[in-house]
Coordinates of C-alpha atoms in Angstrom, one line a residue:
Chain A
M142 CA 0.0 0.2 -0.1
A143 CA 1.3 3.3 -1.0
F144 CA 2.4 5.9 1.5
K145 CA -0.2 8.7 2.2
D146 CA 1.9 11.1 2.7
L147 CA 5.1 12.1 4.2
R148 CA 5.0 11.4 7.6
D149 CA 3.6 7.8 6.5
Y150 CA 7.1 7.2 4.7
I151 CA 9.1 8.9 7.9
S152 CA 7.3 6.1 10.2
A153 CA 8.1 3.6 7.7
L154 CA 11.9 4.7 7.3
E155 CA 11.5 4.2 11.6
Q156 CA 10.5 1.0 11.6
H157 CA 13.2 -0.1 9.0
G158 CA 16.0 1.8 11.4
Q159 CA 16.5 4.1 8.7
L160 CA 15.2 7.6 10.7
K161 CA 17.4 9.2 13.2
R162 CA 14.9 11.8 15.6
V163 CA 16.9 14.8 16.6
D164 CA 15.3 16.5 19.4
R165 CA 18.4 18.7 20.6
E166 CA 18.2 22.1 19.4
V167 CA 19.7 22.5 15.8
D168 CA 20.1 25.8 13.6
W169 CA 18.7 26.4 10.8
N170 CA 21.6 28.1 10.4
I171 CA 24.1 25.8 8.7
E172 CA 24.1 23.1 11.4
A173 CA 21.2 21.5 10.2
G174 CA 22.9 21.6 6.3
A175 CA 25.9 20.2 7.7
I176 CA 24.5 16.9 9.8
S177 CA 22.5 15.8 6.7
R178 CA 25.8 16.4 4.3
L179 CA 27.6 14.1 6.6
V180 CA 24.1 11.9 6.6
Y181 CA 24.7 11.7 3.0
E182 CA 28.7 10.7 3.0
K183 CA 28.4 8.2 5.5
G184 CA 25.1 6.5 4.3
L185 CA 23.3 6.9 7.7
P186 CA 19.6 7.2 8.7
S187 CA 17.5 10.3 7.4
P188 CA 17.7 13.1 10.3
L189 CA 14.4 14.6 11.2
F190 CA 15.1 17.8 13.0
E191 CA 12.3 18.3 15.3
N192 CA 13.6 21.3 17.2
V193 CA 14.8 24.0 15.2
T194 CA 16.6 27.1 16.6
G195 CA 13.8 30.4 15.9
Y196 CA 11.0 28.1 14.7
P197 CA 8.9 26.0 17.4
G198 CA 6.6 24.2 16.1
Y199 CA 8.2 23.7 12.5
R200 CA 10.8 20.5 11.3
L201 CA 12.8 19.9 9.1
F202 CA 14.0 16.6 6.9
G203 CA 17.3 15.9 5.5
A204 CA 18.5 13.2 3.0
P205 CA 14.7 12.0 2.5
I206 CA 15.5 9.5 -0.1
S207 CA 19.6 8.9 0.3
T208 CA 19.9 5.7 -0.6
F209 CA 18.6 2.9 -2.5
S210 CA 17.5 1.0 0.1
K211 CA 15.2 4.0 1.3
L212 CA 13.9 4.2 -2.2
A213 CA 12.9 0.6 -2.2
I214 CA 11.0 1.8 0.8
A215 CA 9.6 4.5 -0.9
L216 CA 8.7 2.6 -3.6
G217 CA 7.0 -0.2 -1.2
L218 CA 9.7 -3.0 -1.7
D219 CA 12.1 -4.6 0.1
P220 CA 14.8 -2.5 1.2
E221 CA 17.1 -4.8 0.1
T222 CA 15.7 -4.8 -3.1
S223 CA 18.9 -4.3 -5.4
I224 CA 19.2 -1.4 -8.2
K225 CA 18.9 -4.1 -10.8
E226 CA 15.5 -5.1 -9.7
L227 CA 14.8 -1.6 -9.0
I228 CA 15.2 -0.9 -12.9
N229 CA 13.2 -3.6 -13.6
F230 CA 10.2 -2.6 -11.2
Y231 CA 10.4 0.9 -12.8
L232 CA 10.3 -0.5 -16.2
E233 CA 7.4 -2.6 -15.8
K234 CA 5.2 -0.3 -13.8
K235 CA 5.9 2.3 -16.2
K236 CA 4.0 0.4 -18.9
D237 CA 0.8 1.3 -17.3
L238 CA 0.4 5.1 -16.1
V239 CA -2.5 5.4 -13.5
K240 CA -4.1 8.8 -13.8
P241 CA -4.2 11.1 -10.6
V242 CA -7.8 11.8 -8.8
F243 CA -8.9 14.8 -7.4
V244 CA -10.2 15.8 -4.0
D245 CA -12.0 18.5 -2.5
K246 CA -10.1 20.9 -0.3
S247 CA -11.8 19.7 2.4
Q248 CA -10.1 16.3 2.3
A249 CA -6.7 18.2 1.6
P250 CA -4.1 18.2 4.8
C251 CA -2.0 20.6 2.6
K252 CA -4.6 23.0 3.3
E253 CA -5.3 22.8 7.1
N254 CA -3.6 27.1 6.7
I255 CA -4.2 29.4 4.2
D256 CA -2.2 32.7 3.6
I257 CA -3.1 34.3 0.7
G258 CA -2.2 38.1 -0.4
D259 CA -0.9 39.8 2.1
Q260 CA -0.9 37.4 4.9
V261 CA 1.8 35.4 2.6
D262 CA 5.2 35.3 4.7
L263 CA 8.0 32.8 3.6
M264 CA 10.2 34.4 6.3
K265 CA 7.8 32.2 8.7
F266 CA 9.6 29.0 7.8
P267 CA 12.9 27.8 8.8
S268 CA 14.4 27.7 5.2
P269 CA 17.8 26.1 6.0
M270 CA 21.0 28.0 4.9
L271 CA 22.9 24.3 3.6
H272 CA 25.9 25.4 2.6
E273 CA 28.5 28.0 3.8
G274 CA 28.7 30.9 1.1
D275 CA 25.1 29.4 -0.7
G276 CA 23.4 32.5 -1.5
G277 CA 20.8 32.8 0.4
R278 CA 18.3 30.3 2.2
Y279 CA 16.8 27.6 -0.1
L280 CA 13.6 26.5 0.9
C281 CA 13.1 24.2 -2.1
T282 CA 15.7 21.8 -2.5
W283 CA 13.4 18.7 -2.4
H284 CA 9.6 19.1 -3.8
I285 CA 7.6 19.9 -7.2
N286 CA 7.4 22.4 -9.3
V287 CA 4.3 21.9 -10.5
S288 CA 3.7 24.1 -14.2
K289 CA 1.7 24.2 -16.9
D290 CA 2.2 24.8 -21.0
P291 CA 0.4 27.8 -22.1
D292 CA -0.3 25.7 -25.6
T293 CA -1.0 22.3 -24.9
G294 CA -1.8 22.3 -21.4
W295 CA 1.0 19.7 -20.4
I296 CA 1.5 19.7 -17.3
N297 CA 5.2 19.5 -15.5
W298 CA 6.5 18.4 -12.4
G299 CA 10.2 19.2 -11.8
C300 CA 12.6 20.1 -8.9
Y301 CA 14.3 23.3 -9.5
R302 CA 15.8 24.7 -6.4
A303 CA 14.4 28.3 -5.2
M304 CA 15.6 30.7 -2.1
V305 CA 13.9 32.9 -0.2
S306 CA 14.7 36.5 -1.1
G307 CA 11.9 38.3 0.2
K308 CA 9.0 38.2 2.5
N309 CA 7.2 37.1 -0.8
T310 CA 9.4 36.5 -3.0
L311 CA 11.7 33.4 -3.9
T312 CA 14.2 33.5 -6.6
G313 CA 15.2 30.5 -8.8
P314 CA 17.1 29.9 -11.9
V315 CA 14.4 29.0 -14.8
S316 CA 16.7 27.2 -17.4
P317 CA 15.6 27.2 -20.9
A318 CA 17.2 23.7 -21.1
K319 CA 14.6 22.3 -18.5
H320 CA 10.8 21.6 -18.8
M321 CA 9.3 24.5 -17.1
G322 CA 12.0 26.7 -18.8
S323 CA 11.2 25.4 -22.0
Q324 CA 7.4 26.6 -20.7
Y325 CA 8.3 29.7 -18.9
Q326 CA 10.0 30.8 -22.8
K327 CA 6.2 30.4 -24.1
Y328 CA 5.0 32.6 -21.3
K329 CA 7.7 35.3 -21.9
A330 CA 6.5 34.9 -25.9
K331 CA 2.8 35.9 -24.9
N332 CA 3.8 38.4 -22.4
I333 CA 2.2 36.4 -19.3
P334 CA 3.9 36.0 -16.0
M335 CA 4.2 32.2 -15.3
P336 CA 1.6 30.6 -12.7
F337 CA 3.6 28.1 -10.5
A338 CA 2.7 25.8 -7.8
I339 CA 5.7 24.1 -5.2
A340 CA 4.6 21.2 -3.5
I341 CA 7.2 21.3 -0.5
G342 CA 7.3 17.5 1.7
P343 CA 5.0 15.4 -0.9
E344 CA 5.0 11.9 -0.6
P345 CA 8.2 10.1 -1.4
V346 CA 7.6 8.7 -4.9
S347 CA 6.4 11.9 -6.2
G348 CA 9.4 13.5 -4.6
F349 CA 11.8 11.3 -6.6
I350 CA 10.1 11.6 -9.9
A351 CA 9.8 15.1 -10.0
G352 CA 13.9 15.4 -9.6
A353 CA 13.8 12.2 -12.8
R354 CA 14.4 13.6 -15.8
V355 CA 11.5 11.8 -17.6
A356 CA 10.2 12.7 -21.3
A357 CA 9.0 15.8 -22.3
N358 CA 4.8 15.9 -22.3
L359 CA 4.6 12.9 -19.6
Y360 CA 2.4 14.0 -16.7
E361 CA 5.1 12.8 -13.8
A362 CA 1.6 12.3 -11.8
E363 CA 0.9 9.1 -13.9
L364 CA 4.2 7.8 -13.4
V365 CA 3.8 8.8 -10.1
G366 CA 0.6 6.8 -9.6
A367 CA 2.3 3.9 -11.3
L368 CA 4.9 3.7 -9.2
R369 CA 2.9 3.7 -6.3
Q370 CA 0.4 1.1 -7.4
E371 CA -1.9 3.6 -6.6
P372 CA -3.3 7.1 -7.9
I373 CA -1.7 10.2 -6.4
E374 CA -4.6 12.6 -4.6
L375 CA -4.4 16.2 -5.8
V376 CA -6.1 19.0 -4.7
K377 CA -6.5 22.6 -6.8
C378 CA -4.4 25.4 -5.5
E379 CA -5.8 28.2 -4.0
T380 CA -4.7 30.9 -6.6
V381 CA -3.7 29.2 -9.6
D382 CA -5.1 26.9 -12.6
L383 CA -2.7 24.1 -11.1
E384 CA -2.8 20.9 -8.8
V385 CA -0.9 19.5 -6.0
P386 CA -0.4 16.3 -3.8
A387 CA -2.9 16.9 -1.1
G388 CA -0.7 15.5 1.5
S389 CA 2.2 18.0 0.9
E390 CA 3.4 19.8 3.6
I391 CA 3.7 23.2 2.4
V392 CA 2.4 24.7 -1.0
I393 CA 3.3 27.7 -2.6
E394 CA 1.7 29.4 -5.5
G395 CA 2.5 32.2 -7.6
E396 CA 3.7 33.6 -11.1
I397 CA 7.4 33.7 -12.0
S398 CA 8.3 37.1 -13.4
L399 CA 8.9 37.8 -16.8
T400 CA 10.8 41.1 -15.9
E401 CA 12.3 41.1 -12.0
K402 CA 15.3 39.4 -11.4
D403 CA 17.7 39.2 -8.3
W404 CA 20.3 37.6 -7.3
E405 CA 20.4 33.7 -6.5
G406 CA 23.1 31.3 -5.9
P407 CA 25.6 29.8 -5.8
F408 CA 24.6 27.0 -4.4
G409 CA 26.3 23.7 -3.9
E410 CA 25.1 21.4 -6.1
F411 CA 24.3 18.1 -7.9
V412 CA 27.7 17.5 -9.3
G413 CA 29.8 18.2 -6.0
Y414 CA 31.0 21.6 -6.8
S415 CA 29.3 24.9 -6.2
A416 CA 30.0 25.3 -10.0
T417 CA 27.4 28.0 -11.4
G418 CA 28.0 30.9 -9.2
R419 CA 25.9 34.0 -8.4
N420 CA 23.7 35.1 -10.9
K421 CA 20.7 37.3 -11.5
A422 CA 17.2 34.6 -11.8
P423 CA 13.9 35.8 -12.2
V424 CA 12.1 36.4 -9.4
W425 CA 9.1 34.0 -8.2
N426 CA 6.3 36.5 -6.6
V427 CA 4.1 34.3 -4.1
K428 CA 0.3 35.0 -4.0
A429 CA -0.7 32.4 -1.2
I430 CA 1.0 29.6 0.7
T431 CA -1.1 26.6 2.0
Y432 CA 0.4 24.3 5.2
R433 CA -0.5 21.1 7.2
N434 CA 0.2 22.1 11.1
N435 CA 3.6 21.9 12.2
P436 CA 5.1 21.2 9.0
I437 CA 8.3 19.6 7.4
I438 CA 10.4 21.2 5.4
T439 CA 12.3 18.3 3.5
M440 CA 15.9 19.3 2.1
S441 CA 17.8 17.7 -0.3
N442 CA 21.5 18.9 0.5
T443 CA 23.0 18.4 -3.1
G444 CA 26.8 17.6 -2.9
V445 CA 29.2 15.2 -3.6
P446 CA 27.1 11.7 -4.3
V447 CA 25.2 10.3 -2.9
D448 CA 22.2 12.4 -2.7
E449 CA 18.5 12.2 -4.2
Y450 CA 19.8 13.6 -7.5
H451 CA 22.6 10.6 -8.2
L452 CA 19.6 8.2 -7.5
D453 CA 17.3 9.6 -9.5
V454 CA 20.3 8.8 -12.2
G455 CA 21.0 5.7 -10.8
L456 CA 17.5 4.3 -11.3
V457 CA 15.6 6.6 -14.0
R458 CA 18.4 7.4 -16.3
S459 CA 19.3 4.0 -16.5
A460 CA 16.2 2.9 -16.6
E461 CA 15.2 5.3 -19.4
L462 CA 18.5 4.7 -21.4
Y463 CA 17.9 0.9 -21.3
N464 CA 14.1 1.2 -23.4
R465 CA 15.8 3.9 -25.8
L466 CA 19.2 1.3 -26.8
R467 CA 16.1 -1.2 -27.1
A468 CA 14.3 0.8 -29.0
D469 CA 16.9 1.4 -31.6
G470 CA 17.9 -2.1 -32.0
I471 CA 21.2 -2.4 -30.2
P472 CA 21.4 -5.9 -28.4
V473 CA 21.4 -4.1 -24.6
V474 CA 21.8 -6.2 -21.6
A475 CA 22.1 -3.9 -19.1
V476 CA 22.7 -0.2 -18.5
N477 CA 24.0 1.4 -15.5
A478 CA 24.4 5.2 -15.0
P479 CA 25.6 4.9 -11.4
P480 CA 24.8 7.7 -8.7
E481 CA 28.7 8.4 -7.9
G482 CA 28.4 9.5 -11.8
V483 CA 26.5 12.4 -11.1
G484 CA 24.5 11.8 -14.5
F485 CA 27.7 12.2 -16.6
L486 CA 28.7 8.5 -16.8
V487 CA 26.9 5.7 -18.8
I488 CA 27.7 2.0 -18.5
V489 CA 26.1 -0.1 -21.2
S490 CA 26.6 -4.1 -21.6
V491 CA 25.4 -5.5 -25.1
S492 CA 25.2 -9.0 -26.3
G493 CA 26.3 -10.7 -29.2
N494 CA 29.3 -9.6 -32.0
T495 CA 27.6 -6.6 -34.1
P496 CA 30.5 -4.6 -35.6
N497 CA 31.1 -1.2 -34.2
I498 CA 28.5 -1.6 -31.5
A499 CA 30.1 1.1 -29.5
E500 CA 29.6 3.4 -31.8
K501 CA 26.1 2.3 -31.8
V502 CA 25.4 2.5 -28.3
T503 CA 26.7 5.9 -27.9
S504 CA 25.3 7.5 -31.1
S505 CA 22.0 6.3 -29.5
I506 CA 22.5 7.4 -25.7
W507 CA 23.6 10.6 -26.6
S508 CA 21.4 11.6 -28.9
S509 CA 18.2 10.8 -26.3
P510 CA 17.5 13.5 -23.7
Q511 CA 18.5 11.3 -20.8
G512 CA 21.9 10.6 -22.6
S513 CA 22.7 14.4 -24.7
N514 CA 24.4 15.3 -21.5
A515 CA 26.8 12.3 -20.0
P516 CA 29.5 13.3 -21.7
F517 CA 31.8 9.6 -20.5
V518 CA 29.8 6.0 -21.7
F519 CA 31.6 2.9 -21.1
V520 CA 30.1 0.0 -23.7
V521 CA 31.2 -3.5 -22.1
N522 CA 30.7 -7.5 -23.4
D523 CA 27.4 -9.5 -21.4
D524 CA 30.4 -11.3 -19.2
V525 CA 30.4 -8.0 -17.5
D526 CA 27.8 -6.8 -14.8
V527 CA 27.8 -3.1 -15.5
F528 CA 26.7 -2.3 -12.5
N529 CA 30.3 -3.9 -10.4
I530 CA 32.4 -0.8 -11.1
W531 CA 35.8 -3.1 -10.6
E532 CA 34.3 -5.7 -13.2
V533 CA 33.8 -2.9 -15.4
M534 CA 37.6 -1.4 -14.9
H535 CA 38.7 -4.8 -14.8
A536 CA 37.2 -4.9 -18.8
M537 CA 38.7 -1.0 -19.6
V538 CA 41.7 -2.2 -18.4
T539 CA 42.1 -5.2 -20.7
K540 CA 40.4 -4.6 -23.4
C541 CA 40.1 -1.3 -24.3
H542 CA 43.3 0.0 -26.0
P543 CA 44.4 3.1 -25.0
Y544 CA 44.8 4.5 -28.5
R545 CA 42.4 2.6 -30.4
D546 CA 39.4 2.5 -28.8
I547 CA 38.7 5.2 -27.0
W548 CA 36.8 8.0 -29.2
R549 CA 36.6 11.7 -28.8
V550 CA 34.1 13.6 -29.9
E551 CA 34.9 18.2 -29.5
R552 CA 32.5 20.3 -29.7
A553 CA 29.6 18.1 -28.0
S554 CA 26.8 19.8 -26.3
A555 CA 27.6 21.0 -22.3
I556 CA 25.5 22.2 -19.6
P557 CA 26.9 24.5 -16.8
F558 CA 27.6 22.2 -14.0
M559 CA 30.5 20.2 -16.3
T560 CA 33.6 21.5 -14.0
F561 CA 36.0 19.9 -16.4
L562 CA 35.2 22.9 -19.0
N563 CA 36.8 26.5 -18.7
A564 CA 34.8 29.4 -17.9
Y565 CA 35.1 30.1 -22.0
E566 CA 33.8 26.5 -22.3
R567 CA 31.0 26.9 -20.2
Q568 CA 29.7 29.9 -21.0
H569 CA 29.6 28.9 -24.9
R570 CA 28.4 25.4 -24.1
L571 CA 31.7 24.3 -25.9
G572 CA 31.4 20.7 -24.5
A573 CA 33.5 17.6 -25.2
K574 CA 32.4 14.0 -24.8
V575 CA 34.4 10.4 -25.0
Y576 CA 33.2 6.6 -25.4
F577 CA 35.5 3.9 -24.3
D578 CA 34.9 0.7 -26.0
C579 CA 35.9 -2.2 -23.8
T580 CA 34.5 -4.9 -26.0
W581 CA 36.6 -7.6 -27.6
P582 CA 37.2 -6.7 -31.4
T583 CA 34.4 -8.5 -33.7
D584 CA 37.7 -8.8 -36.5
W585 CA 39.4 -11.3 -33.8
D586 CA 39.8 -14.7 -34.0
P587 CA 37.6 -15.6 -31.3
V588 CA 39.7 -19.1 -30.8
S589 CA 43.4 -17.6 -31.5
E590 CA 43.0 -14.1 -30.8
I591 CA 40.5 -13.5 -28.1
P592 CA 42.2 -15.0 -24.4
P593 CA 40.2 -17.1 -22.4
K594 CA 38.5 -15.4 -19.1
I595 CA 40.0 -17.0 -16.0
S596 CA 36.5 -16.7 -13.6
F597 CA 35.1 -19.4 -11.5
D598 CA 32.0 -18.9 -13.9
A599 CA 34.2 -19.0 -17.3
N600 CA 36.7 -21.2 -16.8
Y601 CA 35.3 -24.3 -15.0
S602 CA 33.0 -26.9 -16.1
H603 CA 29.1 -27.1 -15.2
E604 CA 29.9 -30.1 -13.4
V605 CA 33.4 -29.3 -11.4
K606 CA 31.1 -25.8 -10.5
E607 CA 28.1 -27.6 -9.2
H608 CA 30.5 -30.1 -7.2
V609 CA 31.5 -27.1 -5.2
L610 CA 29.3 -25.5 -5.2
K611 CA 27.1 -28.1 -3.8
N612 CA 29.8 -29.1 -1.2
W613 CA 30.5 -25.2 -0.2
E614 CA 29.3 -25.6 3.1
N615 CA 31.0 -28.8 3.3
Y616 CA 34.1 -27.6 3.3
G617 CA 33.7 -25.2 6.2
F618 CA 32.5 -22.0 4.1
I619 CA 30.0 -20.0 4.8
R620 CA 27.2 -20.0 2.5
L621 CA 27.4 -18.0 -0.6
A622 CA 25.0 -14.7 -1.1
Chain B
M260 CA 26.0 29.4 12.4
F261 CA 29.1 30.4 14.5
R262 CA 29.8 34.0 12.5
E263 CA 29.1 37.3 13.0
G264 CA 28.8 40.4 11.5
Y265 CA 27.8 40.4 7.4
E266 CA 29.2 39.1 4.5
I267 CA 29.6 40.1 0.8
Y268 CA 30.0 38.6 -2.3
T269 CA 32.4 40.2 -5.4
S270 CA 34.5 39.0 -8.0
K271 CA 37.9 39.6 -7.0
L272 CA 39.6 41.2 -3.4
G273 CA 40.8 43.9 -5.8
Q274 CA 37.5 45.4 -6.8
L275 CA 36.7 46.2 -3.0
E276 CA 37.8 49.6 -2.1
Q277 CA 39.5 50.3 0.9
G278 CA 38.6 53.3 3.0
K279 CA 36.2 55.6 0.6
E280 CA 32.6 55.7 1.0
L281 CA 30.8 53.0 -0.7
Q282 CA 27.4 51.9 -1.8
L283 CA 27.5 47.9 -1.1
E284 CA 24.6 45.4 -1.0
I285 CA 26.0 42.9 1.9
R286 CA 23.8 40.5 4.5
D287 CA 23.7 39.7 7.7
V288 CA 25.2 36.3 8.2
K289 CA 22.5 35.6 11.4
T290 CA 19.5 36.1 9.1
Y291 CA 21.1 36.2 5.6
Q292 CA 18.7 39.4 4.8
P293 CA 20.2 41.5 2.3
K294 CA 20.5 45.4 2.6
K295 CA 22.0 48.2 0.6
V296 CA 23.8 50.4 2.4
K297 CA 26.8 53.3 3.0
A298 CA 30.1 52.4 4.1
T299 CA 33.7 52.4 4.4
I300 CA 35.8 49.2 4.2
S301 CA 39.2 47.9 5.3
S302 CA 40.9 44.3 5.3
S303 CA 42.9 45.9 8.6
P304 CA 41.1 46.2 11.8
E305 CA 43.6 49.2 12.9
K306 CA 42.2 51.2 10.5
L307 CA 38.4 50.8 11.1
P308 CA 38.7 49.5 14.7
D309 CA 35.1 50.5 15.6
G310 CA 34.1 48.5 12.4
E311 CA 31.5 45.8 12.1
L312 CA 33.2 42.0 10.9
L313 CA 32.7 41.6 7.2
W314 CA 33.5 38.0 5.5
V315 CA 34.3 38.3 2.0
R316 CA 32.9 35.8 -0.2
G317 CA 34.2 35.2 -3.7
M318 CA 31.1 34.8 -6.7
L319 CA 31.3 30.7 -6.4
G320 CA 31.3 31.0 -2.7
P321 CA 34.2 30.3 -0.8
L322 CA 35.6 33.0 1.5
L323 CA 38.4 34.7 -0.4
D324 CA 40.5 35.8 2.8
G325 CA 39.9 33.6 6.1
K326 CA 40.2 36.6 7.9
P327 CA 37.7 39.2 8.2
W328 CA 37.2 42.4 6.7
R329 CA 35.6 45.6 8.8
I330 CA 32.8 47.4 7.5
K331 CA 31.6 50.7 8.9
I332 CA 28.0 51.3 8.0
I333 CA 27.2 54.5 7.5
S334 CA 23.4 54.4 6.4
Q335 CA 21.4 52.2 4.9
V336 CA 20.1 53.0 1.2
Q337 CA 16.5 52.4 0.4
S338 CA 15.9 49.7 -2.4

């Protein structure tokens, strides 16, 4: 059964030993952020700060889905579910999207408190200062941005950061390369401020999918319903023609200005660095805030992997690229966009003996929305487990010719987060990409030129392996996993 | 969390002119509320002994000087 809201999910985390209630007073000013950052880096239970300096009655929740185990719990699966099984689950459930259902505001916990117009005061919330040097207090780091295409009516869910810049204003980047940003360009062309809604602290699958890069024109709420295996309940906003998850902790409604800009950033980012600096960004004018009693503000303290963004990559990008490769007729066995690769690395295993398979794989990936900004691609044979980085490394150093099998492309697409580019390259989006062909050449004689692999699985006969495995514990060893 | 005073962002330390009245945008490190002020600044505490602490950050966020500067606010500028 799906979690009805964040609080339900938090209870589940607690039951699984994946929550730490912190009732000692913790400062929203850097302290909560620093604790959360260490939680990510040590893979620890998610902290629920119940006593925030200067904000009685408000709570902060850090590292909401910071490990695959927590993600499995969020999806209603066993915490030990492997990443391969999570990918298969995603691909299977995605086949049958589930439309959301709409509830009346009387049934929506996010409407327990409603502030409109002059009542709006973003300062009443303990927006955290997450990293030293951040441009401001980021209230919005793990949430859903809801926006609508003015021409087609396509509703997009995304997760775009925003900081508090005034009593009733937020500031946040609106990149044309992102779905919400592409919609914003249409509002600009029509000279209409863009309505938005931000749902902070939704139930976990919604928060997870909002941050994932799914196809344009796909309504994320339907994918969320598919993964939850129950429709998500939505409620209409007060002042904008949008809907948000009814169980959200806080909902912020308003319009993104076409003309007003203010300083935003820097911010510690998913790439593991503060990469894009301080810039002027659009002002988001807030018209209404609705919120639950004792609201919980979710914080995703992005930085070095692994955090929520990286898990989004690890699951959704891997799954979507698998589908893309299959659709392009590639004999793909598995795809891993590992979280530690921050979205810049894809590893693909292929079966068979197709000539130039690495080039085919990479062309497919780089021409897709999910893979266009992955500058590093590794292609391996199907005897390599792409989820075992050491097997991938072994394949690279034994099969990838350092001169012949590394293919580089200049003047490739780029995003400003690619910190290996210099400032000029980042400004002008002059990227570079590379793929590593870690497969045996198809023109090598399989008997005389391709060396036989020496591993338990590859070298020993079926009879020997069966005999050894059957007697494993009799030899005195503990049972194999 | 542990700091006092104000912060300011700048591209380079050299862009902050010391000893003369400037119009600056700073923020309080306790509230992060920005404000525009007329002030004089100095990297040397001896030159502004009654000044408040001013931490200088680069546009990517890190402190450009490990030691705080000093700022003497003359007046607040209305936005």
